[in-house]
Coordinates of C-alpha atoms in Angstrom, one line a residue:
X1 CA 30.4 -27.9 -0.7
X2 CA 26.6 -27.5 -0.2
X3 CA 23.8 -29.0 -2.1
X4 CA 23.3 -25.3 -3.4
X5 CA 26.7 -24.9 -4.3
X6 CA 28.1 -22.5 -1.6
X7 CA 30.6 -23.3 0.8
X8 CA 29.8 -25.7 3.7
X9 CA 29.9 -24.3 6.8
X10 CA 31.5 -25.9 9.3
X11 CA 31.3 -24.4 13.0
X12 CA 34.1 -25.3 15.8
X13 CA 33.5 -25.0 18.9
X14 CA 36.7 -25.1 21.1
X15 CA 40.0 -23.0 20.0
X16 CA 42.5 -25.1 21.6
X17 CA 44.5 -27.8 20.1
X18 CA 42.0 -29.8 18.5
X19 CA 39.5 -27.1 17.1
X20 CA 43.0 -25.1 15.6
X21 CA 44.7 -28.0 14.1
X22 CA 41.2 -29.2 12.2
X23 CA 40.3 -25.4 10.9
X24 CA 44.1 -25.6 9.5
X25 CA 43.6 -29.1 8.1
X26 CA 40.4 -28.2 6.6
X27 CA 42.5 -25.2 4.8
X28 CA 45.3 -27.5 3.6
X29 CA 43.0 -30.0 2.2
X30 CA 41.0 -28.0 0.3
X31 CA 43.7 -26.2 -0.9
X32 CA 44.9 -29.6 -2.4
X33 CA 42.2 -30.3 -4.2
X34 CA 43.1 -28.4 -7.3
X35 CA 46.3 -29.4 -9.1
X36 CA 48.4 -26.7 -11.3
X37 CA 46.7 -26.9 -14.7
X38 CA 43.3 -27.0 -13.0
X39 CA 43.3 -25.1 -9.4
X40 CA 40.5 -25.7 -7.0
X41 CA 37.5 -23.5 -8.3
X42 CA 37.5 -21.6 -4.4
X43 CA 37.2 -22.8 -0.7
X44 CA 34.9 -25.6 -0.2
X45 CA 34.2 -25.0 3.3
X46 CA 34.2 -21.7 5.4
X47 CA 35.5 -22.2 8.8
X48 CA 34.0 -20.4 11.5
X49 CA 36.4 -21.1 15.4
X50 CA 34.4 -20.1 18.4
X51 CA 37.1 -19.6 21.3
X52 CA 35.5 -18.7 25.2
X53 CA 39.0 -17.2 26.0
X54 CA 40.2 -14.4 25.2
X55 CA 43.6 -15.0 24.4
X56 CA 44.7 -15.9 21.0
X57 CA 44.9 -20.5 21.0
X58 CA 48.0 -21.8 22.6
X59 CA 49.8 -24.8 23.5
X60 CA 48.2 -26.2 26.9
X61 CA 51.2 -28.4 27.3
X62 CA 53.9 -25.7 27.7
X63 CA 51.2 -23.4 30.7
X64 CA 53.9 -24.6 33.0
X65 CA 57.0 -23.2 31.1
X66 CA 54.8 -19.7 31.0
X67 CA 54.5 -19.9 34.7
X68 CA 57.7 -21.0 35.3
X69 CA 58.9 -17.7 33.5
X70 CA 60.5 -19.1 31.0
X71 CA 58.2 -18.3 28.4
X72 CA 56.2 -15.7 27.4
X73 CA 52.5 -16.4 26.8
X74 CA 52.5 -15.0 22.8
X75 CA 56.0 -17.9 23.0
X76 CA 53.6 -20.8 23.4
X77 CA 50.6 -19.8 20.9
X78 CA 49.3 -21.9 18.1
X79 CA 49.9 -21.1 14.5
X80 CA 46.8 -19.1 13.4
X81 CA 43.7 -20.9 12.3
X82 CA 42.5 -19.8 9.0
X83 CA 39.0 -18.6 8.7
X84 CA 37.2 -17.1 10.7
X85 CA 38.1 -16.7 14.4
X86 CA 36.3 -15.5 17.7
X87 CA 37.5 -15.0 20.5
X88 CA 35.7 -14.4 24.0
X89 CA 32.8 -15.9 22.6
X90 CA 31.1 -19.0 24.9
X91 CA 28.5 -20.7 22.9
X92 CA 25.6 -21.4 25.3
X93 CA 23.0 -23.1 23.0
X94 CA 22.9 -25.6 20.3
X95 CA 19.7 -25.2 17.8
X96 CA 19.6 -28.6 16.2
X97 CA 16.3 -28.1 14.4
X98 CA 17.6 -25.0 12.8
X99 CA 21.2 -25.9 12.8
X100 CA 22.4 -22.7 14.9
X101 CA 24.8 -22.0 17.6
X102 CA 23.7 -19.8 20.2
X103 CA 26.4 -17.7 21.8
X104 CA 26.7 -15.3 24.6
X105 CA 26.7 -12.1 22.8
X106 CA 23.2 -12.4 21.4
X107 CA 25.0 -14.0 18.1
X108 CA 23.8 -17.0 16.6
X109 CA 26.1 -19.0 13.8
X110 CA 24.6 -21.2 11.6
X111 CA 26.3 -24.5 10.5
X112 CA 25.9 -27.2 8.0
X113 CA 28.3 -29.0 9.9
X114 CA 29.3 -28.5 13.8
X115 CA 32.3 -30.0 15.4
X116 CA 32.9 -29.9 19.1
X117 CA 36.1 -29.3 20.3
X118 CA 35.2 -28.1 23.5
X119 CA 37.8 -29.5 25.6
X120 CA 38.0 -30.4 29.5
X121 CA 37.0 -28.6 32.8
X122 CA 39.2 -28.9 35.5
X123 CA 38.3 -31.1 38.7
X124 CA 37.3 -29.5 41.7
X125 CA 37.7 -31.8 45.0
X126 CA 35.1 -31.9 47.3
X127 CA 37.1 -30.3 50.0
X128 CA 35.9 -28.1 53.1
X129 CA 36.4 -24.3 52.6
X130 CA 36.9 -24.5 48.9
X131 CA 33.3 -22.9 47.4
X132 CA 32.5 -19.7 48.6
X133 CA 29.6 -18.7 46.6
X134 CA 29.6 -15.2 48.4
X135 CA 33.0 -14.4 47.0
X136 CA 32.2 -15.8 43.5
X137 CA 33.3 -19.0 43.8
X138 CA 37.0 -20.4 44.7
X139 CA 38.5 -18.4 47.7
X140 CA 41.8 -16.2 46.7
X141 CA 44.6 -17.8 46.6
X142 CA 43.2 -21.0 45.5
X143 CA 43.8 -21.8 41.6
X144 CA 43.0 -24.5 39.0
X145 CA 45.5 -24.7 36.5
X146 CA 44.5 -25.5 32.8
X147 CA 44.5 -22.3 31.2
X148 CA 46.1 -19.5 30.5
X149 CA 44.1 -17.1 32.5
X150 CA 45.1 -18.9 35.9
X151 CA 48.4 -19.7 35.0
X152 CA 48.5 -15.4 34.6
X153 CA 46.6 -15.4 37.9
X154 CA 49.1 -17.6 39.4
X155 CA 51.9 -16.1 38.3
X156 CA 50.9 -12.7 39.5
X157 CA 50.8 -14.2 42.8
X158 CA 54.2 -15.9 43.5
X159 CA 56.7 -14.6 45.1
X160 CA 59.7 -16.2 46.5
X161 CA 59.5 -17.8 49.3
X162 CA 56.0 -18.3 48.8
X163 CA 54.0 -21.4 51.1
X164 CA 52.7 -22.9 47.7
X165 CA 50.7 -26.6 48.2
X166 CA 49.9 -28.2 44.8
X167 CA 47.1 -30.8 45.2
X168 CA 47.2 -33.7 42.6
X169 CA 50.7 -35.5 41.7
X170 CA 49.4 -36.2 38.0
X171 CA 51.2 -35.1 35.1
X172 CA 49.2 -31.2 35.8
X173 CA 50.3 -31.6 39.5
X174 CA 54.4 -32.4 39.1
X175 CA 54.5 -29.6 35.9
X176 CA 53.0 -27.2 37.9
X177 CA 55.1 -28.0 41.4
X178 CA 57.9 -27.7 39.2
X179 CA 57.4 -24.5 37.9
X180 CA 56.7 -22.8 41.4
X181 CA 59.9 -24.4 42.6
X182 CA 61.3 -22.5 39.6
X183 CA 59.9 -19.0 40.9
X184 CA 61.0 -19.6 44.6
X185 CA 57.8 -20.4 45.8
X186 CA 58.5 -23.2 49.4
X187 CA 56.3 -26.3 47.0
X188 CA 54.6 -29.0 49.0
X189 CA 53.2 -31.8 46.5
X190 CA 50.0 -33.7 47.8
X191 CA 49.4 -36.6 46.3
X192 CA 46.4 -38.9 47.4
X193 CA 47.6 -42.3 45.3
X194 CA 50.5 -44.1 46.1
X195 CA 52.8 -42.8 43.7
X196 CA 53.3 -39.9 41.5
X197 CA 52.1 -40.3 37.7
X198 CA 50.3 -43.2 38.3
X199 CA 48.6 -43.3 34.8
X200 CA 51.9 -42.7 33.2
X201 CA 55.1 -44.4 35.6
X202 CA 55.7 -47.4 37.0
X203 CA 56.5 -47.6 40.9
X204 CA 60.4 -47.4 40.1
X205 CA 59.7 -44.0 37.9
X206 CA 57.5 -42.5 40.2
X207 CA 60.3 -42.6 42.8
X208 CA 63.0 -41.7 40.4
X209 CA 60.5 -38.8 39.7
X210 CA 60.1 -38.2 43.3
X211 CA 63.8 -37.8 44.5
X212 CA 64.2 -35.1 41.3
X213 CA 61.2 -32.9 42.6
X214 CA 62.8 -33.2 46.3
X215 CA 66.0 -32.1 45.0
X216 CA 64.9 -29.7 43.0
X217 CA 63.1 -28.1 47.1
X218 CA 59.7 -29.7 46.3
X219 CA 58.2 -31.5 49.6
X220 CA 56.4 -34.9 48.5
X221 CA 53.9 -36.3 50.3
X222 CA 52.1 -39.5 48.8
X223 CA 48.9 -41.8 50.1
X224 CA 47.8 -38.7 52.3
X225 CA 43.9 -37.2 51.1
X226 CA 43.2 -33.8 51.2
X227 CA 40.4 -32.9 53.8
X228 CA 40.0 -29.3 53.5
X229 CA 41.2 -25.5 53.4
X230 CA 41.8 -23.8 56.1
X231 CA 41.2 -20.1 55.8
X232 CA 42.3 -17.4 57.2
X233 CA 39.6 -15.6 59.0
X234 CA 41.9 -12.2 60.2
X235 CA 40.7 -8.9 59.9
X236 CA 43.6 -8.5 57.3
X237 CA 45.7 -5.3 56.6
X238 CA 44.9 -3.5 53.0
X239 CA 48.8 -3.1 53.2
X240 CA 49.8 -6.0 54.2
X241 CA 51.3 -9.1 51.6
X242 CA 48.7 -10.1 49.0
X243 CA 49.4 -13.5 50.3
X244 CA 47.7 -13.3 53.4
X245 CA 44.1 -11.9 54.3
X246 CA 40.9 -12.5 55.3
X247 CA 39.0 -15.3 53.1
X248 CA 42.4 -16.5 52.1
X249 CA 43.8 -20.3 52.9
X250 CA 46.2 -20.5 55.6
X251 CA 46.5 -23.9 55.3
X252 CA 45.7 -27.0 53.4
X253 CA 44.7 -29.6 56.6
X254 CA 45.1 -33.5 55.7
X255 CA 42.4 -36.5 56.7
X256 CA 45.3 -37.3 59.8
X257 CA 44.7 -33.6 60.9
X258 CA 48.3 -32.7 59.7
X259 CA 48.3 -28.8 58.1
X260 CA 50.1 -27.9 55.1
X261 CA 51.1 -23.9 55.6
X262 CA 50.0 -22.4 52.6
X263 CA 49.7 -19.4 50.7
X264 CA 49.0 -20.2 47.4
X265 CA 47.0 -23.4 46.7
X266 CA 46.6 -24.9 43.2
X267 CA 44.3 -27.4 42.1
X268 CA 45.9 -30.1 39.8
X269 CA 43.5 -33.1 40.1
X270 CA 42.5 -33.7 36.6
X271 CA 40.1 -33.4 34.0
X272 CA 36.8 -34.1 33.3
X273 CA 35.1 -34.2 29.6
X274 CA 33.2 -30.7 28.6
X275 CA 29.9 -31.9 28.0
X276 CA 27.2 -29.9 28.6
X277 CA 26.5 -28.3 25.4
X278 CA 26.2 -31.7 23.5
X279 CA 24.2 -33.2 27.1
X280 CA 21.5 -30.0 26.8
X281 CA 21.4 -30.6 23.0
X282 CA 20.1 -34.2 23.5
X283 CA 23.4 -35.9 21.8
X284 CA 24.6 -39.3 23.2
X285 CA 26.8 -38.4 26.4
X286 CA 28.6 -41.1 28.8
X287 CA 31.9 -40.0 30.0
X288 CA 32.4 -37.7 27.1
X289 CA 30.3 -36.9 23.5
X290 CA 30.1 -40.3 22.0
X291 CA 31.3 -40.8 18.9
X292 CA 31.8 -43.4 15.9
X293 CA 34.8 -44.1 13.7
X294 CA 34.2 -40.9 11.6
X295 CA 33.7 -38.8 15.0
X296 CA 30.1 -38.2 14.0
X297 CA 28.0 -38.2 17.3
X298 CA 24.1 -39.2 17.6
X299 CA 23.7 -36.3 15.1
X300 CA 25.3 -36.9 12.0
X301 CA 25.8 -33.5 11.1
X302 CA 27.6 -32.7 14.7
X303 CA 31.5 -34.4 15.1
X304 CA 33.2 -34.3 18.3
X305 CA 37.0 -34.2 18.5
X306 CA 39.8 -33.6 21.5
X307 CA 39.0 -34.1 24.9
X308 CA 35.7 -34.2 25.0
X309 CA 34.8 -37.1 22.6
X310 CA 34.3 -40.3 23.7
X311 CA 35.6 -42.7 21.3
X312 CA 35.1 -46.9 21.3
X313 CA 34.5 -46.2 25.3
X314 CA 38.0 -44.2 25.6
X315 CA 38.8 -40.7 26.2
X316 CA 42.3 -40.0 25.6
X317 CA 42.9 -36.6 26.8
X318 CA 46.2 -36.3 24.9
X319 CA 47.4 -33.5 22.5
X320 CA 48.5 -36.4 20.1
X321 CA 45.1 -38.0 20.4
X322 CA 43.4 -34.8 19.6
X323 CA 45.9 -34.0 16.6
X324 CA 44.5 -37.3 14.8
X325 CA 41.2 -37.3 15.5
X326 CA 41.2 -33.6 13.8
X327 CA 42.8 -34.7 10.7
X328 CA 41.1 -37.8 10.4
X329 CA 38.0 -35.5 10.5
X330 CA 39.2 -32.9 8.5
X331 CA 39.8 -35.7 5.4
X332 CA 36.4 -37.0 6.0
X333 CA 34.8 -33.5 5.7
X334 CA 37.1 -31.9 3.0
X335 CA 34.9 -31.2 -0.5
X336 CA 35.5 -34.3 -2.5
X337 CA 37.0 -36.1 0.0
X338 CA 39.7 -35.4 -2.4
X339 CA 43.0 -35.8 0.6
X340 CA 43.3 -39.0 1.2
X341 CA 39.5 -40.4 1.4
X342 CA 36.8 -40.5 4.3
X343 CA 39.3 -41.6 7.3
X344 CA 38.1 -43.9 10.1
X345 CA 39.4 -43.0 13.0
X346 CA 40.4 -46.5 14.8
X347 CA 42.0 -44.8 18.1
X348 CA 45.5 -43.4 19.1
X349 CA 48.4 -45.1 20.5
X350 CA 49.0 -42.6 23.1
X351 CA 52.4 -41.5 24.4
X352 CA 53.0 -39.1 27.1
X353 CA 56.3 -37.0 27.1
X354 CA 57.2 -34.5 29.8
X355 CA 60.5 -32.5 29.5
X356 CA 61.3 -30.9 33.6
X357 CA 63.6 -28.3 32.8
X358 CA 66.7 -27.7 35.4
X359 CA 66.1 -25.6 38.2
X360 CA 67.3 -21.9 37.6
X361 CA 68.1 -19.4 39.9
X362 CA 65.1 -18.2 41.7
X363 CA 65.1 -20.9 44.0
X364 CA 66.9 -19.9 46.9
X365 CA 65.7 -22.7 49.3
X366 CA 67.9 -25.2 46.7
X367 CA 72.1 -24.9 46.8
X368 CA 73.0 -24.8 43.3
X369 CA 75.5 -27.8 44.3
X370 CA 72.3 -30.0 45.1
X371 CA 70.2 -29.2 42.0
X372 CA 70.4 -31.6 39.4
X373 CA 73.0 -31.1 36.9
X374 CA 70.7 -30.7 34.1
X375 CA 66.7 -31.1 33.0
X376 CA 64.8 -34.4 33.6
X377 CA 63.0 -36.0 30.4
X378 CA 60.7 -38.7 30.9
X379 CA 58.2 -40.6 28.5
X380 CA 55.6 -43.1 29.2
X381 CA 53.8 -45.4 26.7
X382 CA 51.4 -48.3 26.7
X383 CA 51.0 -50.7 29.4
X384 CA 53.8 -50.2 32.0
X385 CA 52.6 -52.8 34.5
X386 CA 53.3 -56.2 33.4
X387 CA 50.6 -59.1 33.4
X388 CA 51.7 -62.3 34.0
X389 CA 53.7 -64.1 31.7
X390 CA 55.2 -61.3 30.0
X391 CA 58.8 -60.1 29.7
X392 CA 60.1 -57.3 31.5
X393 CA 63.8 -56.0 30.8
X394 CA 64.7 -52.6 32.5
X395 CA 67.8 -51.0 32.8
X396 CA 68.7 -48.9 36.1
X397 CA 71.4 -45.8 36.2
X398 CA 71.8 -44.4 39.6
X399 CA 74.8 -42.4 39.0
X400 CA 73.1 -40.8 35.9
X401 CA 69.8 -40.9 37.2
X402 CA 68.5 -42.7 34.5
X403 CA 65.7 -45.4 34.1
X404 CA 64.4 -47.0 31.4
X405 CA 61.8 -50.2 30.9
X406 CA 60.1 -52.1 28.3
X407 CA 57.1 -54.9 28.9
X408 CA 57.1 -57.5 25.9
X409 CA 54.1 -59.7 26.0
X410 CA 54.4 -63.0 23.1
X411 CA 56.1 -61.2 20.1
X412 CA 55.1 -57.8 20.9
X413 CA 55.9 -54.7 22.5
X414 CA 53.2 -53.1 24.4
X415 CA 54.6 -50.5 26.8
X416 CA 57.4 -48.5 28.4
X417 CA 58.8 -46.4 30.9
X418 CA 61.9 -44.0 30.1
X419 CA 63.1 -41.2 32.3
X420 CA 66.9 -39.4 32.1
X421 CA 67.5 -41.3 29.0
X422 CA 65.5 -41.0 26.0
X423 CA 67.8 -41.9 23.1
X424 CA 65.8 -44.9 22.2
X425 CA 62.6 -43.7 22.9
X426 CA 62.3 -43.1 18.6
X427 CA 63.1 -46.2 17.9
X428 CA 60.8 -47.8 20.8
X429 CA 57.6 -45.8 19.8
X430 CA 57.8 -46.9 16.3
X431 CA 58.4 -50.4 17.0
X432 CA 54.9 -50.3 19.6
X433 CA 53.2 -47.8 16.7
X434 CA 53.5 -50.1 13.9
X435 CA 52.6 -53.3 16.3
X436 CA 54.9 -56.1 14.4
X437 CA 56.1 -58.3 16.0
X438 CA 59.8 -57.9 17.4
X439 CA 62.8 -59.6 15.6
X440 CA 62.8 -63.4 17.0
X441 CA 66.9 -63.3 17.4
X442 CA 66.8 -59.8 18.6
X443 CA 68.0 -60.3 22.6
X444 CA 65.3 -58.5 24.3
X445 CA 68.3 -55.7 26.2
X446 CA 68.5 -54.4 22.7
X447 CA 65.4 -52.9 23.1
X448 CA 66.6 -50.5 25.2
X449 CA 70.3 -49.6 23.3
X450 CA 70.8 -46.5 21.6
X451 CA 70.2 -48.4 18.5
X452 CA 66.7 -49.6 19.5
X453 CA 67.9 -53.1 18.7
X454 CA 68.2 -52.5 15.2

């Protein structure tokens, strides 16, 4: 509550999952601060979310399920974030001096406290043919994929049979090759690294990844760099296909020469920090807003949470990572500090999780009796490629198509690769969570049991 003793107003930037989970942790919290012979005496905090899109906040992870057409777009949407919530509304300014926020409507919000939420941008490549500041910026045809509005752009453009190139063979790049697979788009996957997932897999994932995608139709193509578009510069036919016309790419041309026929063209070669409101406000920005074990940044009444904070000379840029930073955050800032006291955020142990569902039937480049029989799952955590010294056990199902990996170093677990099999991965996380050490007689193959060694 304020010095005055009205509510403190907290402004959040960003209505993804970061800024949503901390408005309804903020709720909860104060909520709990009463008890049942003596309730709370009324909100300690009013909540004002600032959303720049339009839609109502959703679950990034699951775009490619929406574009896939498996779900709808209401399907994937956040539970709603109590206070209040604006959508459509970009904040352009931050008034420090007067503690304001400046938005694009003329509005300004004032704050006691301000969190930034703002999330990631997309990376653009430096590729020839790709601005085109005369047709306001990307050509047609050519899509990032991070939110909603271009998965709805993309998915208005897809047709089967479709010449679709997917640049980047990050987590993005293999969700989103996937899903155009799914709508019977002909997918070629351009990866410039040596391996698919290379934050994530190991080289003997990666290829396990790789054969699914090319048996699901997609075309792989690793260590090749992408040099430019190549447009199509036709007079064009106002009746013609939407996926052809002047201004549109015709191709996607690699640094051998080689062209890539293609249609559609998405832009899957990740993420960079949102910064530029904090950086014009004068707050401490490296790589993202940095920010101390209570997420305050060089301001302390300004917190940064999500992907755009910067914490101990880390960004995560992982739903799980932006869950705890926001309740972390919100128990710092609840009235009384009454949930749990101030928490100090100390960092996440990140894992990633991807679930490829099996290929339906809108892919009519795939036989049916060469898909995969069902959906591949695959999860990722902690360091997957061994130092010297350390144990390795991995197990290897080619029949199944199963692979799974664990790296021990000393007495402790500290990372693994699991794909087609994930029936230990509960009893894996925990053990590399809690960071005790492992059971001396435990045999070290027990890690990777159904029983997780237990």
């Amino acid at each position: 509550m304020a010095a005055d003793g009205r509510a403190t107003e907290i402004v959040v930037i960003g209505g993804g999952t970061a800024g949503v989970r901390l408005a309804q942790r903020l709720a909860a919290n104060a909520t709990a601060t009463g008890t049942a012979s003596e309730p709370a005496p009324g909100p300690a905090t009013a909540v004002t979310l600032l959303g720049e899109e339009p839609h109502a906040p959703y679950n990034r992870v699951l775009l490619g399920e929406v574009l896939a057409g498996r779900y709808g777009p209401d399907v994937i949407s956040l539970p709603p974030a109590p206070g209040t919530v604006r959508r459509g509304v970009r904040a352009v300014r931050i008034d420090r001096a007067e503690r304001l926020v400046r938005c694009d409507d003329g509005s300004a919000v004032p704050y006691d406290r301000l969190v930034l939420a703002t999330g990631s941008n997309p990376v653009l490549p430096a590729l020839r043919g790709l601005r085109q500041p005369e047709r306001g910026g990307l050509p047609a045809g050519v899509h990032s994929f991070r939110t909603m509005d271009d998965c709805l752009a993309l998915s208005a453009e897809v047709r089967p049979g479709t010449r679709a190139v997917v640049i980047g063979g990050g987590l993005l790049g293999v969700s989103a090759a996937r899903a155009l697979a799914e709508r019977g788009a002909q997918v070629v996957l351009a990866q410039q690294g040596e391996y698919l997932m290379e934050r994530q897999l190991d080289r003997a994932g990666s290829l396990l990844l790789r054969r699914h995608l090319e048996s699901w139709g997609v075309e792989v193509h690793t260590e090749c760099r992408v040099r430019g578009l190549v447009l199509d510069e036709g007079e064009g036919d106002p009746g013609s296909d939407p996926g052809h016309g002047p201004g549109r790419p015709a191709a996607v041309e690699l640094a051998d020469g080689f062209r890539l026929d293609a249609e559609l063209t998405v832009l899957a070669c990740g993420v960079r920090p949102r910064t530029g409101l904090a950086r014009d406000a004068g707050l401490d920005v490296r790589r993202g807003i940095v920010v101390d074990d209570e997420l305050r940044t060089s301001d302390p009444y300004i917190h940064a949470i999500g992907d755009c904070a910067e914490h101990g000379d880390r960004l995560y840029g992982l739903a799980g990572a932006a869950i705890e930073q926001a309740d972390a955050l919100a128990r710092s800032l609840t009235a009384g500090r009454a949930a749990g006291g101030a928490a100090r955020y100390t960092g996440t142990r990140a894992l990633t999780r991807l679930t490829l569902a099996a290929l339906g039937g809108h892919a009519p480049q795939v036989p049916p009796t060469e898909r995969p029989s069902g959906p591949l799952d695959l999860a990722a955590f902690g360091e997957t490629t061994p130092r010297p010294g350390d144990d390795v056990v991995q197990l290897t199902d080619a029949t199944r198509g199963a692979y799974r990996k664990v790296v021990v170093r000393g007495d402790r677990l500290v990372g693994g690769v699991l794909l087609g099999d994930l029936t230990t991965i509960g009893a894996l996380a925990r053990t590399w969570e809690d960071d005790e050490p492992l059971p001396p007689t435990t045999p070290l193959l027990h890690l990777l049991t159904p029983d997780g060694g237990s």
